[in-house]
Amino acid sequence: MAVTDAAIDRIKQMILSGELAPGSRLPKEADLADRLGLSRNSLREAVRALALINVLDVRQGDGTYVTSLEPRLLLDAMSFVVDFHQDDTVLQFFQVRRILEPAATAMAATYMSESEVAELRKILDALPIDPSVEQLVANDLEFHQRIAAGSGNAVLCSLIESLSGPTTRARIWRGLTQENALEKTREQHTAICDAIAARQPEVARAWATVHIAGVEDWLRNALA
């Protein structure tokens, strides 16, 4: 493993130095192994490891390429890991959401275009009068994802999206058990959207905090 770790580090340094740019193809295996002073087996293990976290893309019959290295792609691995967390730690994910999403919402109030705000409003209007829990949760996820994207910060957006998995079950649970969950969600989403449309970052931040803290508080009581 120490040799493989060294191989990973050397490929990483080639990328960080700009020698291997996003989208570029790695040299042939034999040439790269010789150049780095590694065995081909160690190099293969390093490539496999970097492919798992979306740093490299192995294309059968074509070669190995550096991916785009976009935050969404690189943080995909974190989404995979957080899906393993169970209900006893999901509260901690809501706590992280309460830190990140209000900031993203405030940024969205500044950076979203008028057409993006209009699309956000359409998401709210698309929710049926009497939706199923599944429709409510799907609408909730799309609403928050659109705001995260509207923050203009790809890293922040990717971090927020990676938290969606472990909190989705709690959203469904809340929709099934909490009285007035639909009315609260609709009312708070509308207030958030109105604040974004009015270009009021701090009001948008406050409503986002209220919205997420409300779900967090319900979950804390439900788990007690």
Coordinates of C-alpha atoms in Angstrom, one line a residue:
M1 CA 0.0 0.0 0.0
A2 CA 2.9 2.4 0.7
V3 CA 4.1 2.0 -2.9
T4 CA 0.6 2.5 -4.2
D5 CA 0.2 5.6 -2.1
A6 CA 3.5 7.0 -3.5
A7 CA 2.2 6.3 -7.0
I8 CA -1.0 8.1 -6.2
D9 CA 0.9 11.1 -4.8
R10 CA 3.1 11.3 -7.9
I11 CA 0.2 11.3 -10.3
K12 CA -1.5 13.9 -8.1
Q13 CA 1.6 16.1 -8.3
M14 CA 1.6 15.9 -12.1
I15 CA -2.0 17.1 -12.1
L16 CA -1.3 19.9 -9.5
S17 CA 1.7 21.1 -11.4
G18 CA -0.3 21.4 -14.6
E19 CA 1.7 18.7 -16.3
L20 CA -1.5 16.7 -16.6
A21 CA -4.4 19.1 -17.3
P22 CA -8.1 18.3 -16.9
G23 CA -9.1 16.2 -20.0
S24 CA -5.6 15.3 -20.9
R25 CA -4.5 11.7 -21.5
L26 CA -1.9 9.9 -19.4
P27 CA 1.2 8.6 -21.0
K28 CA 1.2 4.9 -21.9
E29 CA 1.3 2.6 -18.8
A30 CA 4.8 1.3 -19.5
D31 CA 6.2 4.8 -20.2
L32 CA 4.6 6.4 -17.1
A33 CA 5.7 3.5 -14.8
D34 CA 9.3 3.8 -16.1
R35 CA 9.2 7.6 -15.7
L36 CA 7.9 7.5 -12.2
G37 CA 10.2 4.6 -11.2
L38 CA 7.2 2.4 -10.3
S39 CA 6.2 -1.1 -11.2
R40 CA 3.3 -1.4 -13.6
N41 CA 1.2 -3.2 -10.9
S42 CA 1.7 -0.3 -8.5
L43 CA 0.7 2.2 -11.2
R44 CA -2.4 0.2 -12.0
E45 CA -3.5 0.2 -8.4
A46 CA -3.0 4.0 -8.2
V47 CA -5.0 4.5 -11.4
R48 CA -7.8 2.3 -10.0
A49 CA -7.9 4.3 -6.8
L50 CA -7.9 7.7 -8.5
A51 CA -10.6 6.4 -10.9
L52 CA -12.8 5.5 -7.9
I53 CA -12.8 9.1 -6.7
N54 CA -13.3 10.5 -10.3
V55 CA -9.9 12.0 -10.7
L56 CA -9.1 9.7 -13.6
D57 CA -11.3 8.2 -16.2
V58 CA -10.2 4.8 -17.6
R59 CA -11.6 4.2 -21.1
Q60 CA -11.3 0.7 -22.3
G61 CA -9.4 0.6 -25.6
D62 CA -8.7 4.3 -25.5
G63 CA -6.5 5.1 -22.5
T64 CA -6.7 6.9 -19.2
Y65 CA -7.7 10.5 -18.9
V66 CA -7.8 13.2 -16.2
T67 CA -11.4 14.1 -15.6
S68 CA -12.8 17.6 -15.7
L69 CA -12.0 17.8 -11.9
E70 CA -15.2 19.7 -11.4
P71 CA -16.3 19.9 -7.8
R72 CA -19.6 18.1 -8.6
L73 CA -17.5 15.2 -9.9
L74 CA -15.0 15.1 -7.1
L75 CA -17.5 15.4 -4.4
D76 CA -19.5 12.5 -5.8
A77 CA -17.4 10.1 -3.7
M78 CA -18.6 12.0 -0.5
S79 CA -22.2 11.4 -1.6
F80 CA -21.4 7.7 -1.8
V81 CA -20.0 7.7 1.7
V82 CA -22.7 9.7 3.5
D83 CA -25.4 7.4 2.2
F84 CA -24.1 4.8 4.7
H85 CA -25.0 6.9 7.6
Q86 CA -28.1 5.8 9.6
D87 CA -30.8 7.8 11.4
D88 CA -28.8 8.3 14.5
T89 CA -26.3 10.5 12.6
V90 CA -28.7 12.1 10.1
L91 CA -29.3 14.9 12.7
Q92 CA -25.7 15.9 12.2
F93 CA -26.3 16.2 8.5
F94 CA -29.2 18.6 9.1
Q95 CA -26.9 20.6 11.3
V96 CA -24.4 20.9 8.5
R97 CA -27.3 21.8 6.1
R98 CA -28.3 24.6 8.6
I99 CA -24.8 26.1 8.3
L100 CA -24.4 25.8 4.5
E101 CA -27.9 26.3 2.9
P102 CA -28.7 29.7 4.5
A103 CA -25.4 31.0 3.1
A104 CA -26.2 29.6 -0.3
T105 CA -29.7 31.1 -0.2
A106 CA -28.3 34.5 0.6
M107 CA -25.9 34.3 -2.3
A108 CA -28.7 33.1 -4.6
A109 CA -30.6 36.3 -3.7
T110 CA -27.7 38.2 -5.2
Y111 CA -26.6 36.1 -8.1
M112 CA -29.7 34.4 -9.5
S113 CA -30.9 35.9 -12.8
E114 CA -34.5 36.9 -13.3
S115 CA -35.1 33.9 -15.5
E116 CA -33.7 31.6 -12.8
V117 CA -35.9 33.1 -10.2
A118 CA -38.9 32.6 -12.5
E119 CA -37.9 28.9 -12.8
L120 CA -37.7 28.7 -9.0
R121 CA -41.2 30.1 -8.8
K122 CA -42.4 27.5 -11.4
I123 CA -41.1 24.7 -9.1
L124 CA -43.3 26.0 -6.3
D125 CA -46.3 26.3 -8.6
A126 CA -45.7 22.7 -9.9
L127 CA -46.5 21.2 -6.4
P128 CA -50.1 19.9 -6.5
I129 CA -52.7 21.2 -4.0
D130 CA -52.8 17.8 -2.3
P131 CA -49.5 16.2 -3.1
S132 CA -48.3 12.8 -2.1
V133 CA -45.3 12.6 0.3
E134 CA -43.2 11.5 -2.6
Q135 CA -44.2 14.5 -4.6
L136 CA -43.6 16.9 -1.7
V137 CA -40.1 15.5 -1.1
A138 CA -39.2 15.6 -4.8
N139 CA -40.4 19.2 -5.1
D140 CA -38.5 20.1 -1.9
L141 CA -35.3 18.5 -3.3
E142 CA -35.6 20.3 -6.6
F143 CA -36.3 23.6 -4.9
H144 CA -33.2 23.4 -2.7
Q145 CA -31.0 22.1 -5.5
R146 CA -32.0 25.0 -7.7
I147 CA -31.2 27.5 -5.0
A148 CA -27.8 25.9 -4.3
A149 CA -27.0 26.1 -8.0
G150 CA -28.1 29.7 -8.0
S151 CA -25.5 30.6 -5.4
G152 CA -22.9 30.7 -8.1
N153 CA -20.5 28.6 -6.1
A154 CA -20.0 25.1 -7.6
V155 CA -18.2 23.8 -4.5
L156 CA -21.0 25.0 -2.1
C157 CA -23.6 23.6 -4.5
S158 CA -21.9 20.2 -4.6
L159 CA -21.5 20.0 -0.8
I160 CA -25.2 20.7 -0.3
E161 CA -26.2 18.2 -2.9
S162 CA -24.0 15.5 -1.3
L163 CA -26.1 16.0 1.9
S164 CA -29.4 15.2 0.1
G165 CA -29.2 11.4 0.4
P166 CA -29.1 11.0 4.2
T167 CA -31.7 13.7 4.8
T168 CA -34.2 12.5 2.2
R169 CA -35.5 9.7 4.4
A170 CA -36.0 12.2 7.3
R171 CA -38.0 14.4 4.9
I172 CA -40.3 11.5 4.0
W173 CA -40.6 10.5 7.6
R174 CA -41.6 14.1 8.5
G175 CA -44.1 14.3 5.6
L176 CA -45.8 11.1 6.9
T177 CA -45.9 11.9 10.6
Q178 CA -45.8 15.7 11.2
E179 CA -49.1 17.6 11.1
N180 CA -49.1 20.5 8.7
A181 CA -45.8 19.5 7.2
L182 CA -47.1 20.4 3.7
E183 CA -48.4 23.8 4.8
K184 CA -45.2 24.7 6.6
T185 CA -43.0 23.6 3.7
R186 CA -45.2 25.5 1.1
E187 CA -45.3 28.7 3.3
Q188 CA -41.5 28.7 4.0
H189 CA -40.5 27.9 0.4
T190 CA -42.7 30.8 -0.8
A191 CA -41.1 33.1 1.7
I192 CA -37.6 32.1 0.6
C193 CA -38.5 32.5 -3.0
D194 CA -40.1 35.9 -2.4
A195 CA -36.9 37.1 -0.5
I196 CA -34.7 35.9 -3.4
A197 CA -36.9 37.6 -6.0
A198 CA -36.8 40.8 -3.9
R199 CA -33.0 40.7 -3.7
Q200 CA -33.0 40.5 0.1
P201 CA -30.1 38.3 1.0
E202 CA -30.4 38.5 4.7
V203 CA -34.2 37.9 4.7
A204 CA -33.6 34.9 2.4
R205 CA -30.9 33.6 4.8
A206 CA -33.2 34.0 7.8
W207 CA -36.1 32.1 6.1
A208 CA -33.8 29.3 5.0
T209 CA -32.5 29.0 8.6
V210 CA -36.0 28.9 9.9
H211 CA -37.0 26.2 7.3
I212 CA -34.1 23.9 7.9
A213 CA -34.0 24.4 11.7
G214 CA -37.7 23.5 11.8
V215 CA -37.0 20.1 10.2
E216 CA -34.0 19.6 12.4
D217 CA -36.0 20.4 15.6
W218 CA -38.7 18.0 14.5
L219 CA -36.2 15.2 13.9
R220 CA -34.5 15.8 17.2
N221 CA -37.8 15.4 19.0
A222 CA -38.7 12.3 16.9
L223 CA -35.4 10.6 17.8
A224 CA -35.6 11.4 21.5

